[in-house]
Short mmCIF file of C-alpha atoms in Angstrom, two decimals:
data_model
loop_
_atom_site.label_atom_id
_atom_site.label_comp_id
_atom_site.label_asym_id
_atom_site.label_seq_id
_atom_site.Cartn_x
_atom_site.Cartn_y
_atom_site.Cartn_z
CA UNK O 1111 -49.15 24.31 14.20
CA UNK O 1112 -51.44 24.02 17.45
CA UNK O 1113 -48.61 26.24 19.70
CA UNK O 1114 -45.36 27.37 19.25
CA UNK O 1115 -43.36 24.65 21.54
CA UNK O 1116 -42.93 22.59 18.30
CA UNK O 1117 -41.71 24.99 16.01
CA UNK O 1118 -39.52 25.77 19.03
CA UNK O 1119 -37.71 22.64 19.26
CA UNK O 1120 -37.68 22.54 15.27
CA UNK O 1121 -35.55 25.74 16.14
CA UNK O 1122 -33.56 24.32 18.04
CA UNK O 1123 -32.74 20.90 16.36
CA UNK O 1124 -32.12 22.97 13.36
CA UNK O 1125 -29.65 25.25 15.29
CA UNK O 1126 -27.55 22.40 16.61
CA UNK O 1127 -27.81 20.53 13.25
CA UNK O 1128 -26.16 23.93 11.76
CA UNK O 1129 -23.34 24.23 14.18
CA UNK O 1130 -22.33 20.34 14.27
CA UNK O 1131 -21.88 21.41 10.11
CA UNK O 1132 -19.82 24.38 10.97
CA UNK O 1133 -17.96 22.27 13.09
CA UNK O 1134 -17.61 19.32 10.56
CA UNK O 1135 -16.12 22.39 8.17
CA UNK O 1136 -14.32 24.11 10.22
CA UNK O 1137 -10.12 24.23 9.08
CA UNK O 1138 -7.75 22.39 11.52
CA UNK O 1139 -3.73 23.14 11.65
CA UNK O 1140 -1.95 21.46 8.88
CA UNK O 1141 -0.04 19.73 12.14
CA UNK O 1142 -3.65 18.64 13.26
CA UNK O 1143 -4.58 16.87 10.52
CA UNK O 1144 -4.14 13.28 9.62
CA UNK O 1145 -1.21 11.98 7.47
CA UNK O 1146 -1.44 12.03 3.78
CA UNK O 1147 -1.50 7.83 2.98
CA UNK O 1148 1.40 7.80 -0.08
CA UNK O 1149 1.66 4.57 -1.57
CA UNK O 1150 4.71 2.85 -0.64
CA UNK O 1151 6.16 -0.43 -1.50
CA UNK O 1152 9.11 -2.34 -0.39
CA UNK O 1153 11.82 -2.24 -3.28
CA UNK O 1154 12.85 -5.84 -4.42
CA UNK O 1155 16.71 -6.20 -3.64
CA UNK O 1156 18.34 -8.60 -6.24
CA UNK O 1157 20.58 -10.88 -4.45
CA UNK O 1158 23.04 -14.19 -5.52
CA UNK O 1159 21.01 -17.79 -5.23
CA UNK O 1160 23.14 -20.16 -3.72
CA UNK O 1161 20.85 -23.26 -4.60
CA UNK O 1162 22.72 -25.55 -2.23
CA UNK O 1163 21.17 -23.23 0.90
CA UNK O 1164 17.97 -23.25 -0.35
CA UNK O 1165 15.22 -25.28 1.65
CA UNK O 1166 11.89 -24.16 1.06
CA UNK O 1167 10.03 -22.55 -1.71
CA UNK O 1168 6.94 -22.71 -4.17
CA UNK O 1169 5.51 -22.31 -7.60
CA UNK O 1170 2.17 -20.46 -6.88
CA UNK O 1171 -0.47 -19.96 -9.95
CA UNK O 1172 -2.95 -17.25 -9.69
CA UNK O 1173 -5.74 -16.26 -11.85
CA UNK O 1174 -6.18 -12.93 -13.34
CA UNK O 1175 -8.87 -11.44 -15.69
CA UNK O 1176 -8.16 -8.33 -17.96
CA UNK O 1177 -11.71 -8.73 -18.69
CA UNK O 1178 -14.75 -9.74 -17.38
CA UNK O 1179 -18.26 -10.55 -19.36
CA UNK O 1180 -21.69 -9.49 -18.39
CA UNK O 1181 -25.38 -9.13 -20.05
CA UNK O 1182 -25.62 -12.61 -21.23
CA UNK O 1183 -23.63 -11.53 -24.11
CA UNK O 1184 -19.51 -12.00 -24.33
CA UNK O 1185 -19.49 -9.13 -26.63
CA UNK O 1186 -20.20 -6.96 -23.41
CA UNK O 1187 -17.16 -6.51 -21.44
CA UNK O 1188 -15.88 -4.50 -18.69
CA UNK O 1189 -12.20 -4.34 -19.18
CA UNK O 1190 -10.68 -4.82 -15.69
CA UNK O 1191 -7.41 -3.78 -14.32
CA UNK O 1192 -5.20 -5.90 -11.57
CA UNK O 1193 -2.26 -5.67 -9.15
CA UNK O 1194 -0.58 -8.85 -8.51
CA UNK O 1195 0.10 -8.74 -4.30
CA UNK O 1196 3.23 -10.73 -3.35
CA UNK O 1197 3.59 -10.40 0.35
CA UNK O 1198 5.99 -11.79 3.47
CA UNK O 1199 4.06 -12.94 5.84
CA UNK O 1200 7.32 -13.98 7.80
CA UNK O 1201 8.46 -11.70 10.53
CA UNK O 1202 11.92 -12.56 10.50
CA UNK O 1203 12.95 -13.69 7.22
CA UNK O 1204 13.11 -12.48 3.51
CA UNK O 1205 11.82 -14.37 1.28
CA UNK O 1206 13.76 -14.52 -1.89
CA UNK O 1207 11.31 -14.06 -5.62
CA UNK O 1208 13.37 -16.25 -8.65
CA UNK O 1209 10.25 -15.52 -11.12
CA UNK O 1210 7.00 -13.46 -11.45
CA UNK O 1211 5.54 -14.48 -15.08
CA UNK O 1212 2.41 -13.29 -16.91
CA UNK O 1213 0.51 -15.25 -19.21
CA UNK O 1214 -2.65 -15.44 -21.64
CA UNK O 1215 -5.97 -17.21 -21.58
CA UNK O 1216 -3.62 -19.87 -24.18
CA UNK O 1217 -0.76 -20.07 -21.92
CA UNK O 1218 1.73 -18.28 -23.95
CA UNK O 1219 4.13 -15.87 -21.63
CA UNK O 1220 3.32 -12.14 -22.30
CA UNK O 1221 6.22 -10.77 -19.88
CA UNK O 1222 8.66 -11.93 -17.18
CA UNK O 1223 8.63 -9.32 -14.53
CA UNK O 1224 11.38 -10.25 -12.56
CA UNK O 1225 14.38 -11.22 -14.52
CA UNK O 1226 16.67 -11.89 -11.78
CA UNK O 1227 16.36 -13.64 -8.20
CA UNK O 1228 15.69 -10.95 -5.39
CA UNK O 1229 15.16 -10.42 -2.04
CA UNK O 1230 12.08 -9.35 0.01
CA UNK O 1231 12.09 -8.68 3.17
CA UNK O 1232 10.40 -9.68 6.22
CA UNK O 1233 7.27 -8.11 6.00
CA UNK O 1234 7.36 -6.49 2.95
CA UNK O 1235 5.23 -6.20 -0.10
CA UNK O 1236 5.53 -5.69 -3.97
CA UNK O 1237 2.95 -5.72 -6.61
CA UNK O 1238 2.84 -5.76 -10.22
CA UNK O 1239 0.35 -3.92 -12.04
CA UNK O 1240 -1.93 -4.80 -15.29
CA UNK O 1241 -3.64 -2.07 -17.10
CA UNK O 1242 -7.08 -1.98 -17.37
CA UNK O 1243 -6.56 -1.08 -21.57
CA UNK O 1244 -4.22 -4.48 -21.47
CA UNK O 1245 -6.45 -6.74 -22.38
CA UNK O 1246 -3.31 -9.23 -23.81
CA UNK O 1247 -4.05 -12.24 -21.46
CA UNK O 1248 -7.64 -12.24 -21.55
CA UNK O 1249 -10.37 -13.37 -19.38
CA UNK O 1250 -7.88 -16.47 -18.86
CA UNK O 1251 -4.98 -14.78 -17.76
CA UNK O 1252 -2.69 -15.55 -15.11
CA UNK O 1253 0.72 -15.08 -13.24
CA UNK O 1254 2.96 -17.67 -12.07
CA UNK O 1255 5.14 -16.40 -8.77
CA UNK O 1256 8.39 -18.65 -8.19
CA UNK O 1257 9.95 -17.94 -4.59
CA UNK O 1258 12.44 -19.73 -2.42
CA UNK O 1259 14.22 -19.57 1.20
CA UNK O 1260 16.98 -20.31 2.78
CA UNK O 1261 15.52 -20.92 5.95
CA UNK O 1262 12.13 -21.70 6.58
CA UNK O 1263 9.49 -19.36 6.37
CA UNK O 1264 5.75 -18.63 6.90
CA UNK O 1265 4.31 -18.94 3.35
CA UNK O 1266 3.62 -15.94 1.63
CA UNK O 1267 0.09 -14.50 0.64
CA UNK O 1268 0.10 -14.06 -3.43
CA UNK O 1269 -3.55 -12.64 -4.89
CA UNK O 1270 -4.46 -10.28 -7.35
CA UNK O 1271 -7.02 -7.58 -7.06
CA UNK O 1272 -8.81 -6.71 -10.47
CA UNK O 1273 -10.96 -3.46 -10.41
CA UNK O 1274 -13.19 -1.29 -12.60
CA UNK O 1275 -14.54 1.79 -11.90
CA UNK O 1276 -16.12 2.98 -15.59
CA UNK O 1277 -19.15 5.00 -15.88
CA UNK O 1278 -20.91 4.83 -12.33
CA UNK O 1279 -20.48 1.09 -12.02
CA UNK O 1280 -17.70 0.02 -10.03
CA UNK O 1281 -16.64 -4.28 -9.77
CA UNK O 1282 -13.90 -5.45 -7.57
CA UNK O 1283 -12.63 -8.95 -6.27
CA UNK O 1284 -9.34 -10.95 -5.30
CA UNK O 1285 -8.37 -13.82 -6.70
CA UNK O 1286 -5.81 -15.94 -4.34
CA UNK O 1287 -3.21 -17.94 -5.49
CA UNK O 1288 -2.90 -21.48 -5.63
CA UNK O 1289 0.69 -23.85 -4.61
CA UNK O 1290 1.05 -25.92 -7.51
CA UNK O 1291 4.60 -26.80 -6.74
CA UNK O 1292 5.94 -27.44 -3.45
CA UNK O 1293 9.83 -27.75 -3.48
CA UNK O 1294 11.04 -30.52 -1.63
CA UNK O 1295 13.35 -29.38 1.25
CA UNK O 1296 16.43 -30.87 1.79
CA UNK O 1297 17.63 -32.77 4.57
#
């Protein structure tokens, strides 16, 4: 070095680099530090369907893969997990969920997740979960979501969210759901 006014402010950058660490370290008051996130979901409340006060509703389909296939070779999978996401967009009224069904890539049922009609609120949100070593429906998997209202509603959002995180590779997307029944509201 041609004088010491570099090495200087070397110094000094390290210095302040090494006390913006200590800082960054440094323990804070448990009341001083930020809220532990716990997941929390709304709990479905089953409730009596009065069809005659029904007027809106929907059959929704949505896509789900256990698995997914990759180096040009479907022998290579990566198995996937997924949450189905059922959620009440409306601020004011519950929604009410008659069926949440899973199938396989052949379209034969593998489970019926709700078995009776229940409420959600406004709001609210409930998922259903698929193991990643569940590999039952396939790469052609799917759920159909039945819901109804008795008054009428913002329509919910229904995706799924598959993930892997094996080895150091990690793959996620969302699949959204599709109406493919609208029921007719009455007059």
């Amino acid at each position: 070095m041609r004088s010491g006014k570099p090495a200087k402010s070397l110094s000094a950058a390290c210095g302040i680099l090494l006390a913006m660490t200590g800082m960054a370290c440094s323990t804070q008051p448990p009341e001083q530090l930020p809220a532990t996130i716990v997941q929390q979901e709304a709990t479905l409340q089953p409730v009596s369907l009065n069809p005659e006060k029904i007027i809106d509703g929907q059959t929704v389909y949505v896509p789900v893969y256990s698995h997914i296939y990759h180096h040009n070779n479907p022998r290579n999978a990566v198995n996937l997990s997924a949450t189905l996401s059922i959620r009440n967009t409306d601020a004011e009224h519950a929604i009410i969920i008659t069926a949440v069904r899973y199938f396989d890539s052949e379209g034969e049922m593998i489970r019926q997740d709700i078995t009776e009609p229940s409420k959600l609120g406004p709001l609210a949100s409930v998922s259903f979960f698929v193991a990643a070593n569940d590999v039952s429906g396939g790469a052609g998997a799917n759920f159909l979501v039945d819901w109804v209202a008795e008054t009428a509603v913002s329509e919910p959002v229904i995706e799924a969210v598959m993930i892997s995180t094996s080895s150091s590779q990690g793959i996620s997307f969302v699949s959204p759901g599709r109406v493919v029944k609208q029921r007719d509201v009455a007059p």
